[in-house]
Amino acid sequence: MSKPKSLGEFEMTVLAAVLHAGDNAYGTSILDEIYERTARRVSVGALYATLSRMEKKGLIRSKLGEATATRGGRAKKYFHLTHDGQIELSRAIASLNRMVEGLDLVAAPA
Amino acid sequence: MIALKSTLDRCCLWILATLAPEDTRDAVLGDAIELATDDRMSLWSNTVASALPLAALKFTALRWRDGLTVAGFVFAVTLWEFTVARQYSWPIAKQVLPYSPLSTAATCMAMYVMLYGVFALATGALIRIAKRAHWMPKLATQLLMLAALAPPVLLLMFPTPVDSVAFRFAQFAAILMGLFAGRERSRHRGSVATIA
């Protein structure tokens, strides 16, 4: 079994967004998922820096897609989680849950 | 205003294209354009927020040998400054002097600048070969070009009694012209007209 790779909060967010976006997980759709679920607008630079880092860790894989006119003729880059990526995300969420278990937290505003 | 917006957009795209590593450049530009098209995030704010993470990402792509190459090049260009340009500008100027209507000092300075042009031309050619052979990432070749400008920058900061600002700018121009002559045009600087 591979050594656990620690995931930061933003890395967990991005991995979850990639999973939510499914087969259509490319830069803009991942950013939209993050915005819809966290109301957090992230720049493309921050996203790709995180995606590149996680690709080096072997948590995600990418492949080049088609270019469209709305993108100025630039190709999309699609991402999907590897098996390791899914395991690390589950592990990170479980760790976080164990950390907050039993804590009496103030409910976040909706 | 449309022209201004378009120019600003082009500047933003140029900054993003320069900062993004080669393997993600198309994706970064495409996503930034897509987000700007329906006003989800303006190109300007995206560029400002993306600059630092993209620059950091690009620097992590550098290998230690690229750093060594750049350091070696700074050493070489400094050696050139002190052992070739300064030593040989006057002997060459003496050969040219009978045919030159200019003053002695101007001819000597012109030879000095010309020697720099030759050096920069060789550098530009080397960078071109390195890029074609994929020996170095683009960032390392950009750093090499910056290294070629190191001596005049240093001498502007710490001038000697014979230096003048105009002379150093002439040296800058010679280096830039040499690099320009030896350059290879980047294939990534394509049209950005579709965003208008």
PDB file of C-alpha atoms in Angstrom:
ATOM      1  CA  MET A   1       0.000   0.000   0.000  1.00  0.00           C
ATOM      2  CA  SER A   2       1.361   3.406  -0.917  1.00  0.00           C
ATOM      3  CA  LYS A   3       2.301   5.961   1.716  1.00  0.00           C
ATOM      4  CA  PRO A   4      -0.551   8.419   2.416  1.00  0.00           C
ATOM      5  CA  LYS A   5      -0.121  11.769   0.687  1.00  0.00           C
ATOM      6  CA  SER A   6      -1.385  14.631   2.805  1.00  0.00           C
ATOM      7  CA  LEU A   7      -4.015  16.716   1.070  1.00  0.00           C
ATOM      8  CA  GLY A   8      -4.692  20.381   1.762  1.00  0.00           C
ATOM      9  CA  GLU A   9      -8.161  21.837   2.012  1.00  0.00           C
ATOM     10  CA  PHE A  10      -8.040  23.296  -1.489  1.00  0.00           C
ATOM     11  CA  GLU A  11      -6.705  20.052  -2.947  1.00  0.00           C
ATOM     12  CA  MET A  12      -9.644  18.197  -1.392  1.00  0.00           C
ATOM     13  CA  THR A  13     -12.021  20.785  -2.851  1.00  0.00           C
ATOM     14  CA  VAL A  14     -10.517  20.414  -6.317  1.00  0.00           C
ATOM     15  CA  LEU A  15     -10.567  16.614  -6.213  1.00  0.00           C
ATOM     16  CA  ALA A  16     -14.227  16.650  -5.161  1.00  0.00           C
ATOM     17  CA  ALA A  17     -15.037  19.161  -7.917  1.00  0.00           C
ATOM     18  CA  VAL A  18     -13.348  16.902 -10.494  1.00  0.00           C
ATOM     19  CA  LEU A  19     -15.501  14.017  -9.285  1.00  0.00           C
ATOM     20  CA  HIS A  20     -18.670  16.151  -9.437  1.00  0.00           C
ATOM     21  CA  ALA A  21     -17.877  17.332 -12.966  1.00  0.00           C
ATOM     22  CA  GLY A  22     -17.484  13.712 -14.104  1.00  0.00           C
ATOM     23  CA  ASP A  23     -16.558  13.192 -17.745  1.00  0.00           C
ATOM     24  CA  ASN A  24     -16.735  16.943 -18.361  1.00  0.00           C
ATOM     25  CA  ALA A  25     -14.070  17.843 -15.800  1.00  0.00           C
ATOM     26  CA  TYR A  26     -11.951  20.520 -17.428  1.00  0.00           C
ATOM     27  CA  GLY A  27     -10.758  23.884 -16.059  1.00  0.00           C
ATOM     28  CA  THR A  28     -13.917  25.968 -16.408  1.00  0.00           C
ATOM     29  CA  SER A  29     -16.329  23.234 -15.336  1.00  0.00           C
ATOM     30  CA  ILE A  30     -14.189  22.464 -12.268  1.00  0.00           C
ATOM     31  CA  LEU A  31     -14.142  26.178 -11.362  1.00  0.00           C
ATOM     32  CA  ASP A  32     -17.926  26.326 -11.806  1.00  0.00           C
ATOM     33  CA  GLU A  33     -18.410  23.321  -9.526  1.00  0.00           C
ATOM     34  CA  ILE A  34     -16.268  24.975  -6.866  1.00  0.00           C
ATOM     35  CA  TYR A  35     -18.166  28.252  -7.197  1.00  0.00           C
ATOM     36  CA  GLU A  36     -21.614  26.618  -7.080  1.00  0.00           C
ATOM     37  CA  ARG A  37     -20.810  24.563  -4.004  1.00  0.00           C
ATOM     38  CA  THR A  38     -18.559  26.921  -2.021  1.00  0.00           C
ATOM     39  CA  ALA A  39     -19.309  30.392  -3.488  1.00  0.00           C
ATOM     40  CA  ARG A  40     -15.566  30.716  -3.919  1.00  0.00           C
ATOM     41  CA  ARG A  41     -14.284  32.161  -7.193  1.00  0.00           C
ATOM     42  CA  VAL A  42     -10.877  30.649  -7.913  1.00  0.00           C
ATOM     43  CA  SER A  43      -8.473  31.839 -10.618  1.00  0.00           C
ATOM     44  CA  VAL A  44      -7.350  29.547 -13.422  1.00  0.00           C
ATOM     45  CA  GLY A  45      -3.744  29.927 -12.259  1.00  0.00           C
ATOM     46  CA  ALA A  46      -4.500  28.690  -8.745  1.00  0.00           C
ATOM     47  CA  LEU A  47      -6.512  25.792 -10.174  1.00  0.00           C
ATOM     48  CA  TYR A  48      -3.861  24.649 -12.650  1.00  0.00           C
ATOM     49  CA  ALA A  49      -1.071  24.979 -10.081  1.00  0.00           C
ATOM     50  CA  THR A  50      -3.030  22.641  -7.810  1.00  0.00           C
ATOM     51  CA  LEU A  51      -3.989  20.264 -10.616  1.00  0.00           C
ATOM     52  CA  SER A  52      -0.367  20.040 -11.818  1.00  0.00           C
ATOM     53  CA  ARG A  53       0.849  19.321  -8.305  1.00  0.00           C
ATOM     54  CA  MET A  54      -1.709  16.568  -7.839  1.00  0.00           C
ATOM     55  CA  GLU A  55      -0.941  15.105 -11.250  1.00  0.00           C
ATOM     56  CA  LYS A  56       2.697  14.790 -10.191  1.00  0.00           C
ATOM     57  CA  LYS A  57       1.540  13.015  -7.030  1.00  0.00           C
ATOM     58  CA  GLY A  58      -0.380  10.588  -9.212  1.00  0.00           C
ATOM     59  CA  LEU A  59      -3.778  11.575  -7.815  1.00  0.00           C
ATOM     60  CA  ILE A  60      -5.248  12.701 -11.135  1.00  0.00           C
ATOM     61  CA  ARG A  61      -4.596  12.173 -14.829  1.00  0.00           C
ATOM     62  CA  SER A  62      -5.228  14.522 -17.711  1.00  0.00           C
ATOM     63  CA  LYS A  63      -5.860  14.275 -21.422  1.00  0.00           C
ATOM     64  CA  LEU A  64      -6.190  16.921 -24.093  1.00  0.00           C
ATOM     65  CA  GLY A  65      -9.635  17.524 -25.522  1.00  0.00           C
ATOM     66  CA  GLU A  66     -11.159  19.469 -28.346  1.00  0.00           C
ATOM     67  CA  ALA A  67     -10.767  23.173 -29.100  1.00  0.00           C
ATOM     68  CA  THR A  68     -13.890  25.319 -29.380  1.00  0.00           C
ATOM     69  CA  ALA A  69     -14.593  28.788 -30.728  1.00  0.00           C
ATOM     70  CA  THR A  70     -15.720  30.078 -27.307  1.00  0.00           C
ATOM     71  CA  ARG A  71     -12.252  29.277 -26.026  1.00  0.00           C
ATOM     72  CA  GLY A  72     -10.468  31.192 -28.770  1.00  0.00           C
ATOM     73  CA  GLY A  73      -9.571  27.926 -30.475  1.00  0.00           C
ATOM     74  CA  ARG A  74      -7.702  26.577 -27.434  1.00  0.00           C
ATOM     75  CA  ALA A  75      -7.893  22.912 -26.492  1.00  0.00           C
ATOM     76  CA  LYS A  76      -9.503  21.762 -23.254  1.00  0.00           C
ATOM     77  CA  LYS A  77      -7.608  19.633 -20.768  1.00  0.00           C
ATOM     78  CA  TYR A  78      -9.792  17.004 -19.113  1.00  0.00           C
ATOM     79  CA  PHE A  79      -8.997  15.563 -15.683  1.00  0.00           C
ATOM     80  CA  HIS A  80     -10.058  12.445 -13.864  1.00  0.00           C
ATOM     81  CA  LEU A  81      -9.148  10.948 -10.504  1.00  0.00           C
ATOM     82  CA  THR A  82      -6.889   7.942 -10.409  1.00  0.00           C
ATOM     83  CA  HIS A  83      -7.545   5.074  -8.013  1.00  0.00           C
ATOM     84  CA  ASP A  84      -4.909   6.581  -5.689  1.00  0.00           C
ATOM     85  CA  GLY A  85      -6.653   9.943  -5.927  1.00  0.00           C
ATOM     86  CA  GLN A  86      -9.984   8.486  -4.843  1.00  0.00           C
ATOM     87  CA  ILE A  87      -8.362   6.644  -1.935  1.00  0.00           C
ATOM     88  CA  GLU A  88      -6.463   9.758  -0.786  1.00  0.00           C
ATOM     89  CA  LEU A  89      -9.602  11.891  -0.961  1.00  0.00           C
ATOM     90  CA  SER A  90     -11.574   9.349   1.091  1.00  0.00           C
ATOM     91  CA  ARG A  91      -8.726   9.126   3.567  1.00  0.00           C
ATOM     92  CA  ALA A  92      -8.440  12.912   3.922  1.00  0.00           C
ATOM     93  CA  ILE A  93     -12.202  13.301   4.439  1.00  0.00           C
ATOM     94  CA  ALA A  94     -12.224  10.485   7.009  1.00  0.00           C
ATOM     95  CA  SER A  95      -9.313  12.113   8.867  1.00  0.00           C
ATOM     96  CA  LEU A  96     -11.103  15.453   8.887  1.00  0.00           C
ATOM     97  CA  ASN A  97     -14.308  13.831  10.141  1.00  0.00           C
ATOM     98  CA  ARG A  98     -12.414  12.107  12.937  1.00  0.00           C
ATOM     99  CA  MET A  99     -10.862  15.430  13.903  1.00  0.00           C
ATOM    100  CA  VAL A 100     -14.179  17.244  14.225  1.00  0.00           C
ATOM    101  CA  GLU A 101     -16.092  14.305  15.683  1.00  0.00           C
ATOM    102  CA  GLY A 102     -17.613  15.193  19.036  1.00  0.00           C
ATOM    103  CA  LEU A 103     -16.865  18.891  18.723  1.00  0.00           C
ATOM    104  CA  ASP A 104     -19.640  21.298  19.499  1.00  0.00           C
ATOM    105  CA  LEU A 105     -19.338  23.590  16.497  1.00  0.00           C
ATOM    106  CA  VAL A 106     -21.352  26.704  15.748  1.00  0.00           C
ATOM    107  CA  ALA A 107     -23.475  26.092  12.648  1.00  0.00           C
ATOM    108  CA  ALA A 108     -22.281  27.960   9.550  1.00  0.00           C
ATOM    109  CA  PRO A 109     -24.780  30.417   8.044  1.00  0.00           C
ATOM    110  CA  ALA A 110     -26.604  29.004   5.002  1.00  0.00           C
TER     111      ALA A 110
ATOM    112  CA  MET B   1     -13.290  51.935 -25.227  1.00  0.00           C
ATOM    113  CA  ILE B   2     -13.618  48.766 -27.265  1.00  0.00           C
ATOM    114  CA  ALA B   3     -10.107  49.183 -28.556  1.00  0.00           C
ATOM    115  CA  LEU B   4      -8.828  49.781 -25.002  1.00  0.00           C
ATOM    116  CA  LYS B   5     -10.652  46.697 -23.709  1.00  0.00           C
ATOM    117  CA  SER B   6      -9.285  44.651 -26.536  1.00  0.00           C
ATOM    118  CA  THR B   7      -5.742  45.892 -25.902  1.00  0.00           C
ATOM    119  CA  LEU B   8      -6.082  45.159 -22.184  1.00  0.00           C
ATOM    120  CA  ASP B   9      -7.396  41.681 -22.995  1.00  0.00           C
ATOM    121  CA  ARG B  10      -4.479  41.054 -25.305  1.00  0.00           C
ATOM    122  CA  CYS B  11      -2.046  42.182 -22.621  1.00  0.00           C
ATOM    123  CA  CYS B  12      -3.705  39.847 -20.107  1.00  0.00           C
ATOM    124  CA  LEU B  13      -3.539  36.926 -22.535  1.00  0.00           C
ATOM    125  CA  TRP B  14       0.097  37.679 -23.247  1.00  0.00           C
ATOM    126  CA  ILE B  15       0.884  37.699 -19.508  1.00  0.00           C
ATOM    127  CA  LEU B  16      -0.966  34.412 -18.984  1.00  0.00           C
ATOM    128  CA  ALA B  17       0.727  32.830 -22.022  1.00  0.00           C
ATOM    129  CA  THR B  18       4.132  33.945 -20.748  1.00  0.00           C
ATOM    130  CA  LEU B  19       3.587  32.719 -17.208  1.00  0.00           C
ATOM    131  CA  ALA B  20       1.840  29.415 -17.923  1.00  0.00           C
ATOM    132  CA  PRO B  21       4.047  26.331 -18.377  1.00  0.00           C
ATOM    133  CA  GLU B  22       3.993  24.982 -21.913  1.00  0.00           C
ATOM    134  CA  ASP B  23       1.955  21.867 -21.143  1.00  0.00           C
ATOM    135  CA  THR B  24      -0.921  23.850 -19.617  1.00  0.00           C
ATOM    136  CA  ARG B  25      -0.733  27.024 -21.697  1.00  0.00           C
ATOM    137  CA  ASP B  26      -3.565  26.259 -24.098  1.00  0.00           C
ATOM    138  CA  ALA B  27      -5.840  25.048 -21.314  1.00  0.00           C
ATOM    139  CA  VAL B  28      -5.138  28.093 -19.121  1.00  0.00           C
ATOM    140  CA  LEU B  29      -5.762  30.552 -21.967  1.00  0.00           C
ATOM    141  CA  GLY B  30      -8.874  28.719 -23.150  1.00  0.00           C
ATOM    142  CA  ASP B  31     -10.406  28.604 -19.677  1.00  0.00           C
ATOM    143  CA  ALA B  32      -9.578  32.262 -19.009  1.00  0.00           C
ATOM    144  CA  ILE B  33     -11.224  33.233 -22.309  1.00  0.00           C
ATOM    145  CA  GLU B  34     -14.248  31.045 -21.611  1.00  0.00           C
ATOM    146  CA  LEU B  35     -14.722  32.545 -18.134  1.00  0.00           C
ATOM    147  CA  ALA B  36     -14.359  36.086 -19.497  1.00  0.00           C
ATOM    148  CA  THR B  37     -16.766  35.516 -22.391  1.00  0.00           C
ATOM    149  CA  ASP B  38     -19.856  35.280 -20.173  1.00  0.00           C
ATOM    150  CA  ASP B  39     -18.511  37.547 -17.423  1.00  0.00           C
ATOM    151  CA  ARG B  40     -17.981  34.827 -14.851  1.00  0.00           C
ATOM    152  CA  MET B  41     -14.542  36.240 -14.173  1.00  0.00           C
ATOM    153  CA  SER B  42     -12.915  39.071 -16.075  1.00  0.00           C
ATOM    154  CA  LEU B  43      -9.689  38.388 -17.887  1.00  0.00           C
ATOM    155  CA  TRP B  44      -8.007  41.147 -15.911  1.00  0.00           C
ATOM    156  CA  SER B  45      -8.918  39.829 -12.446  1.00  0.00           C
ATOM    157  CA  ASN B  46      -8.119  36.284 -13.558  1.00  0.00           C
ATOM    158  CA  THR B  47      -4.677  37.398 -14.724  1.00  0.00           C
ATOM    159  CA  VAL B  48      -3.933  39.267 -11.499  1.00  0.00           C
ATOM    160  CA  ALA B  49      -5.016  36.314  -9.352  1.00  0.00           C
ATOM    161  CA  SER B  50      -3.243  33.762 -11.575  1.00  0.00           C
ATOM    162  CA  ALA B  51       0.130  35.458 -11.942  1.00  0.00           C
ATOM    163  CA  LEU B  52       1.763  34.247  -8.750  1.00  0.00           C
ATOM    164  CA  PRO B  53       0.586  30.600  -8.798  1.00  0.00           C
ATOM    165  CA  LEU B  54       1.460  30.246 -12.487  1.00  0.00           C
ATOM    166  CA  ALA B  55       4.905  31.768 -11.987  1.00  0.00           C
ATOM    167  CA  ALA B  56       5.516  29.433  -9.038  1.00  0.00           C
ATOM    168  CA  LEU B  57       4.345  26.485 -11.122  1.00  0.00           C
ATOM    169  CA  LYS B  58       6.668  27.457 -13.941  1.00  0.00           C
ATOM    170  CA  PHE B  59       9.694  27.714 -11.673  1.00  0.00           C
ATOM    171  CA  THR B  60       9.070  24.244 -10.268  1.00  0.00           C
ATOM    172  CA  ALA B  61       9.508  22.951 -13.847  1.00  0.00           C
ATOM    173  CA  LEU B  62      13.133  24.109 -13.816  1.00  0.00           C
ATOM    174  CA  ARG B  63      15.709  21.390 -13.260  1.00  0.00           C
ATOM    175  CA  TRP B  64      18.885  21.925 -11.270  1.00  0.00           C
ATOM    176  CA  ARG B  65      20.971  21.688 -14.432  1.00  0.00           C
ATOM    177  CA  ASP B  66      18.991  24.592 -15.934  1.00  0.00           C
ATOM    178  CA  GLY B  67      19.957  26.687 -12.917  1.00  0.00           C
ATOM    179  CA  LEU B  68      23.584  25.644 -13.339  1.00  0.00           C
ATOM    180  CA  THR B  69      23.476  26.541 -17.038  1.00  0.00           C
ATOM    181  CA  VAL B  70      22.122  30.008 -16.289  1.00  0.00           C
ATOM    182  CA  ALA B  71      24.702  30.531 -13.520  1.00  0.00           C
ATOM    183  CA  GLY B  72      27.439  29.393 -15.907  1.00  0.00           C
ATOM    184  CA  PHE B  73      26.157  31.775 -18.527  1.00  0.00           C
ATOM    185  CA  VAL B  74      26.208  34.729 -16.118  1.00  0.00           C
ATOM    186  CA  PHE B  75      29.828  33.816 -15.417  1.00  0.00           C
ATOM    187  CA  ALA B  76      30.606  33.595 -19.150  1.00  0.00           C
ATOM    188  CA  VAL B  77      28.990  36.925 -19.968  1.00  0.00           C
ATOM    189  CA  THR B  78      30.831  38.617 -17.100  1.00  0.00           C
ATOM    190  CA  LEU B  79      34.100  37.112 -18.341  1.00  0.00           C
ATOM    191  CA  TRP B  80      33.276  38.443 -21.803  1.00  0.00           C
ATOM    192  CA  GLU B  81      32.721  41.902 -20.357  1.00  0.00           C
ATOM    193  CA  PHE B  82      36.080  42.033 -18.615  1.00  0.00           C
ATOM    194  CA  THR B  83      38.374  39.890 -20.768  1.00  0.00           C
ATOM    195  CA  VAL B  84      37.118  40.481 -24.305  1.00  0.00           C
ATOM    196  CA  ALA B  85      34.906  43.560 -24.619  1.00  0.00           C
ATOM    197  CA  ARG B  86      37.054  45.812 -22.442  1.00  0.00           C
ATOM    198  CA  GLN B  87      40.411  44.441 -23.612  1.00  0.00           C
ATOM    199  CA  TYR B  88      39.804  44.261 -27.362  1.00  0.00           C
ATOM    200  CA  SER B  89      37.554  47.230 -28.042  1.00  0.00           C
ATOM    201  CA  TRP B  90      40.490  49.632 -28.181  1.00  0.00           C
ATOM    202  CA  PRO B  91      42.822  47.464 -30.391  1.00  0.00           C
ATOM    203  CA  ILE B  92      39.948  46.978 -32.850  1.00  0.00           C
ATOM    204  CA  ALA B  93      39.028  50.648 -32.662  1.00  0.00           C
ATOM    205  CA  LYS B  94      42.640  51.556 -33.583  1.00  0.00           C
ATOM    206  CA  GLN B  95      42.275  49.540 -36.792  1.00  0.00           C
ATOM    207  CA  VAL B  96      39.019  51.262 -37.656  1.00  0.00           C
ATOM    208  CA  LEU B  97      40.052  54.743 -36.572  1.00  0.00           C
ATOM    209  CA  PRO B  98      41.740  55.876 -39.842  1.00  0.00           C
ATOM    210  CA  TYR B  99      38.491  55.197 -41.729  1.00  0.00           C
ATOM    211  CA  SER B 100      36.179  56.609 -39.085  1.00  0.00           C
ATOM    212  CA  PRO B 101      35.100  60.232 -39.017  1.00  0.00           C
ATOM    213  CA  LEU B 102      34.031  59.848 -35.393  1.00  0.00           C
ATOM    214  CA  SER B 103      36.095  60.683 -32.344  1.00  0.00           C
ATOM    215  CA  THR B 104      38.435  58.161 -30.755  1.00  0.00           C
ATOM    216  CA  ALA B 105      36.220  57.566 -27.728  1.00  0.00           C
ATOM    217  CA  ALA B 106      33.084  57.093 -29.831  1.00  0.00           C
ATOM    218  CA  THR B 107      34.834  54.586 -32.111  1.00  0.00           C
ATOM    219  CA  CYS B 108      36.143  52.652 -29.150  1.00  0.00           C
ATOM    220  CA  MET B 109      32.702  52.548 -27.561  1.00  0.00           C
ATOM    221  CA  ALA B 110      31.164  51.480 -30.858  1.00  0.00           C
ATOM    222  CA  MET B 111      33.624  48.565 -31.048  1.00  0.00           C
ATOM    223  CA  TYR B 112      32.773  47.649 -27.472  1.00  0.00           C
ATOM    224  CA  VAL B 113      29.078  47.604 -28.285  1.00  0.00           C
ATOM    225  CA  MET B 114      29.759  45.642 -31.484  1.00  0.00           C
ATOM    226  CA  LEU B 115      31.633  42.994 -29.515  1.00  0.00           C
ATOM    227  CA  TYR B 116      28.550  42.678 -27.352  1.00  0.00           C
ATOM    228  CA  GLY B 117      26.374  42.322 -30.422  1.00  0.00           C
ATOM    229  CA  VAL B 118      28.570  39.425 -31.611  1.00  0.00           C
ATOM    230  CA  PHE B 119      28.334  37.777 -28.210  1.00  0.00           C
ATOM    231  CA  ALA B 120      24.564  38.189 -28.100  1.00  0.00           C
ATOM    232  CA  LEU B 121      24.239  36.823 -31.633  1.00  0.00           C
ATOM    233  CA  ALA B 122      26.116  33.695 -30.586  1.00  0.00           C
ATOM    234  CA  THR B 123      23.920  33.470 -27.491  1.00  0.00           C
ATOM    235  CA  GLY B 124      20.749  33.825 -29.558  1.00  0.00           C
ATOM    236  CA  ALA B 125      21.938  31.038 -31.868  1.00  0.00           C
ATOM    237  CA  LEU B 126      22.752  28.774 -28.891  1.00  0.00           C
ATOM    238  CA  ILE B 127      19.343  29.421 -27.377  1.00  0.00           C
ATOM    239  CA  ARG B 128      17.755  28.559 -30.697  1.00  0.00           C
ATOM    240  CA  ILE B 129      19.635  25.253 -30.865  1.00  0.00           C
ATOM    241  CA  ALA B 130      18.760  24.459 -27.223  1.00  0.00           C
ATOM    242  CA  LYS B 131      15.074  25.108 -27.883  1.00  0.00           C
ATOM    243  CA  ARG B 132      15.011  22.997 -31.027  1.00  0.00           C
ATOM    244  CA  ALA B 133      16.777  20.130 -29.314  1.00  0.00           C
ATOM    245  CA  HIS B 134      14.467  20.465 -26.267  1.00  0.00           C
ATOM    246  CA  TRP B 135      17.514  20.663 -24.015  1.00  0.00           C
ATOM    247  CA  MET B 136      15.985  23.311 -21.834  1.00  0.00           C
ATOM    248  CA  PRO B 137      12.487  24.421 -20.854  1.00  0.00           C
ATOM    249  CA  LYS B 138      11.379  27.743 -22.219  1.00  0.00           C
ATOM    250  CA  LEU B 139      11.823  29.463 -18.879  1.00  0.00           C
ATOM    251  CA  ALA B 140      15.501  28.516 -18.751  1.00  0.00           C
ATOM    252  CA  THR B 141      16.072  29.999 -22.212  1.00  0.00           C
ATOM    253  CA  GLN B 142      14.278  33.172 -21.110  1.00  0.00           C
ATOM    254  CA  LEU B 143      16.550  33.329 -18.072  1.00  0.00           C
ATOM    255  CA  LEU B 144      19.551  32.935 -20.365  1.00  0.00           C
ATOM    256  CA  MET B 145      18.415  35.956 -22.341  1.00  0.00           C
ATOM    257  CA  LEU B 146      18.060  37.921 -19.112  1.00  0.00           C
ATOM    258  CA  ALA B 147      21.538  36.778 -18.077  1.00  0.00           C
ATOM    259  CA  ALA B 148      22.938  38.305 -21.266  1.00  0.00           C
ATOM    260  CA  LEU B 149      21.668  41.646 -19.998  1.00  0.00           C
ATOM    261  CA  ALA B 150      23.288  41.220 -16.583  1.00  0.00           C
ATOM    262  CA  PRO B 151      26.577  43.110 -17.148  1.00  0.00           C
ATOM    263  CA  PRO B 152      25.048  46.369 -18.411  1.00  0.00           C
ATOM    264  CA  VAL B 153      22.478  46.226 -15.584  1.00  0.00           C
ATOM    265  CA  LEU B 154      25.231  45.740 -13.018  1.00  0.00           C
ATOM    266  CA  LEU B 155      27.341  48.500 -14.574  1.00  0.00           C
ATOM    267  CA  LEU B 156      24.363  50.848 -14.592  1.00  0.00           C
ATOM    268  CA  MET B 157      23.971  50.189 -10.887  1.00  0.00           C
ATOM    269  CA  PHE B 158      27.697  50.504 -10.195  1.00  0.00           C
ATOM    270  CA  PRO B 159      29.056  52.811 -12.914  1.00  0.00           C
ATOM    271  CA  THR B 160      32.764  53.234 -13.604  1.00  0.00           C
ATOM    272  CA  PRO B 161      34.149  56.733 -14.399  1.00  0.00           C
ATOM    273  CA  VAL B 162      34.032  56.135 -18.177  1.00  0.00           C
ATOM    274  CA  ASP B 163      30.464  54.793 -18.240  1.00  0.00           C
ATOM    275  CA  SER B 164      27.487  56.800 -19.308  1.00  0.00           C
ATOM    276  CA  VAL B 165      23.811  55.886 -19.233  1.00  0.00           C
ATOM    277  CA  ALA B 166      23.508  56.375 -23.008  1.00  0.00           C
ATOM    278  CA  PHE B 167      26.470  54.063 -23.582  1.00  0.00           C
ATOM    279  CA  ARG B 168      24.949  51.324 -21.444  1.00  0.00           C
ATOM    280  CA  PHE B 169      21.638  51.682 -23.266  1.00  0.00           C
ATOM    281  CA  ALA B 170      23.554  51.256 -26.532  1.00  0.00           C
ATOM    282  CA  GLN B 171      25.015  48.079 -25.036  1.00  0.00           C
ATOM    283  CA  PHE B 172      21.470  46.950 -24.103  1.00  0.00           C
ATOM    284  CA  ALA B 173      20.357  47.606 -27.669  1.00  0.00           C
ATOM    285  CA  ALA B 174      23.286  45.623 -29.096  1.00  0.00           C
ATOM    286  CA  ILE B 175      22.508  42.650 -26.875  1.00  0.00           C
ATOM    287  CA  LEU B 176      18.796  42.758 -27.656  1.00  0.00           C
ATOM    288  CA  MET B 177      19.473  43.032 -31.393  1.00  0.00           C
ATOM    289  CA  GLY B 178      21.838  40.060 -31.214  1.00  0.00           C
ATOM    290  CA  LEU B 179      19.319  37.976 -29.267  1.00  0.00           C
ATOM    291  CA  PHE B 180      16.582  39.044 -31.672  1.00  0.00           C
ATOM    292  CA  ALA B 181      18.670  37.977 -34.664  1.00  0.00           C
ATOM    293  CA  GLY B 182      19.320  34.554 -33.141  1.00  0.00           C
ATOM    294  CA  ARG B 183      15.830  34.034 -31.816  1.00  0.00           C
ATOM    295  CA  GLU B 184      13.227  31.471 -32.753  1.00  0.00           C
ATOM    296  CA  ARG B 185       9.688  32.787 -32.823  1.00  0.00           C
ATOM    297  CA  SER B 186       7.456  31.045 -30.301  1.00  0.00           C
ATOM    298  CA  ARG B 187       4.656  29.042 -31.888  1.00  0.00           C
ATOM    299  CA  HIS B 188       2.418  29.721 -28.889  1.00  0.00           C
ATOM    300  CA  ARG B 189       1.986  33.399 -29.572  1.00  0.00           C
ATOM    301  CA  GLY B 190      -0.925  32.830 -31.855  1.00  0.00           C
ATOM    302  CA  SER B 191      -3.916  34.955 -32.595  1.00  0.00           C
ATOM    303  CA  VAL B 192      -5.929  36.295 -29.712  1.00  0.00           C
ATOM    304  CA  ALA B 193      -8.336  38.165 -31.932  1.00  0.00           C
ATOM    305  CA  THR B 194     -11.197  35.770 -31.241  1.00  0.00           C
ATOM    306  CA  ILE B 195     -11.738  37.132 -27.756  1.00  0.00           C
ATOM    307  CA  ALA B 196     -12.796  40.607 -28.861  1.00  0.00           C
TER     308      ALA B 196
END
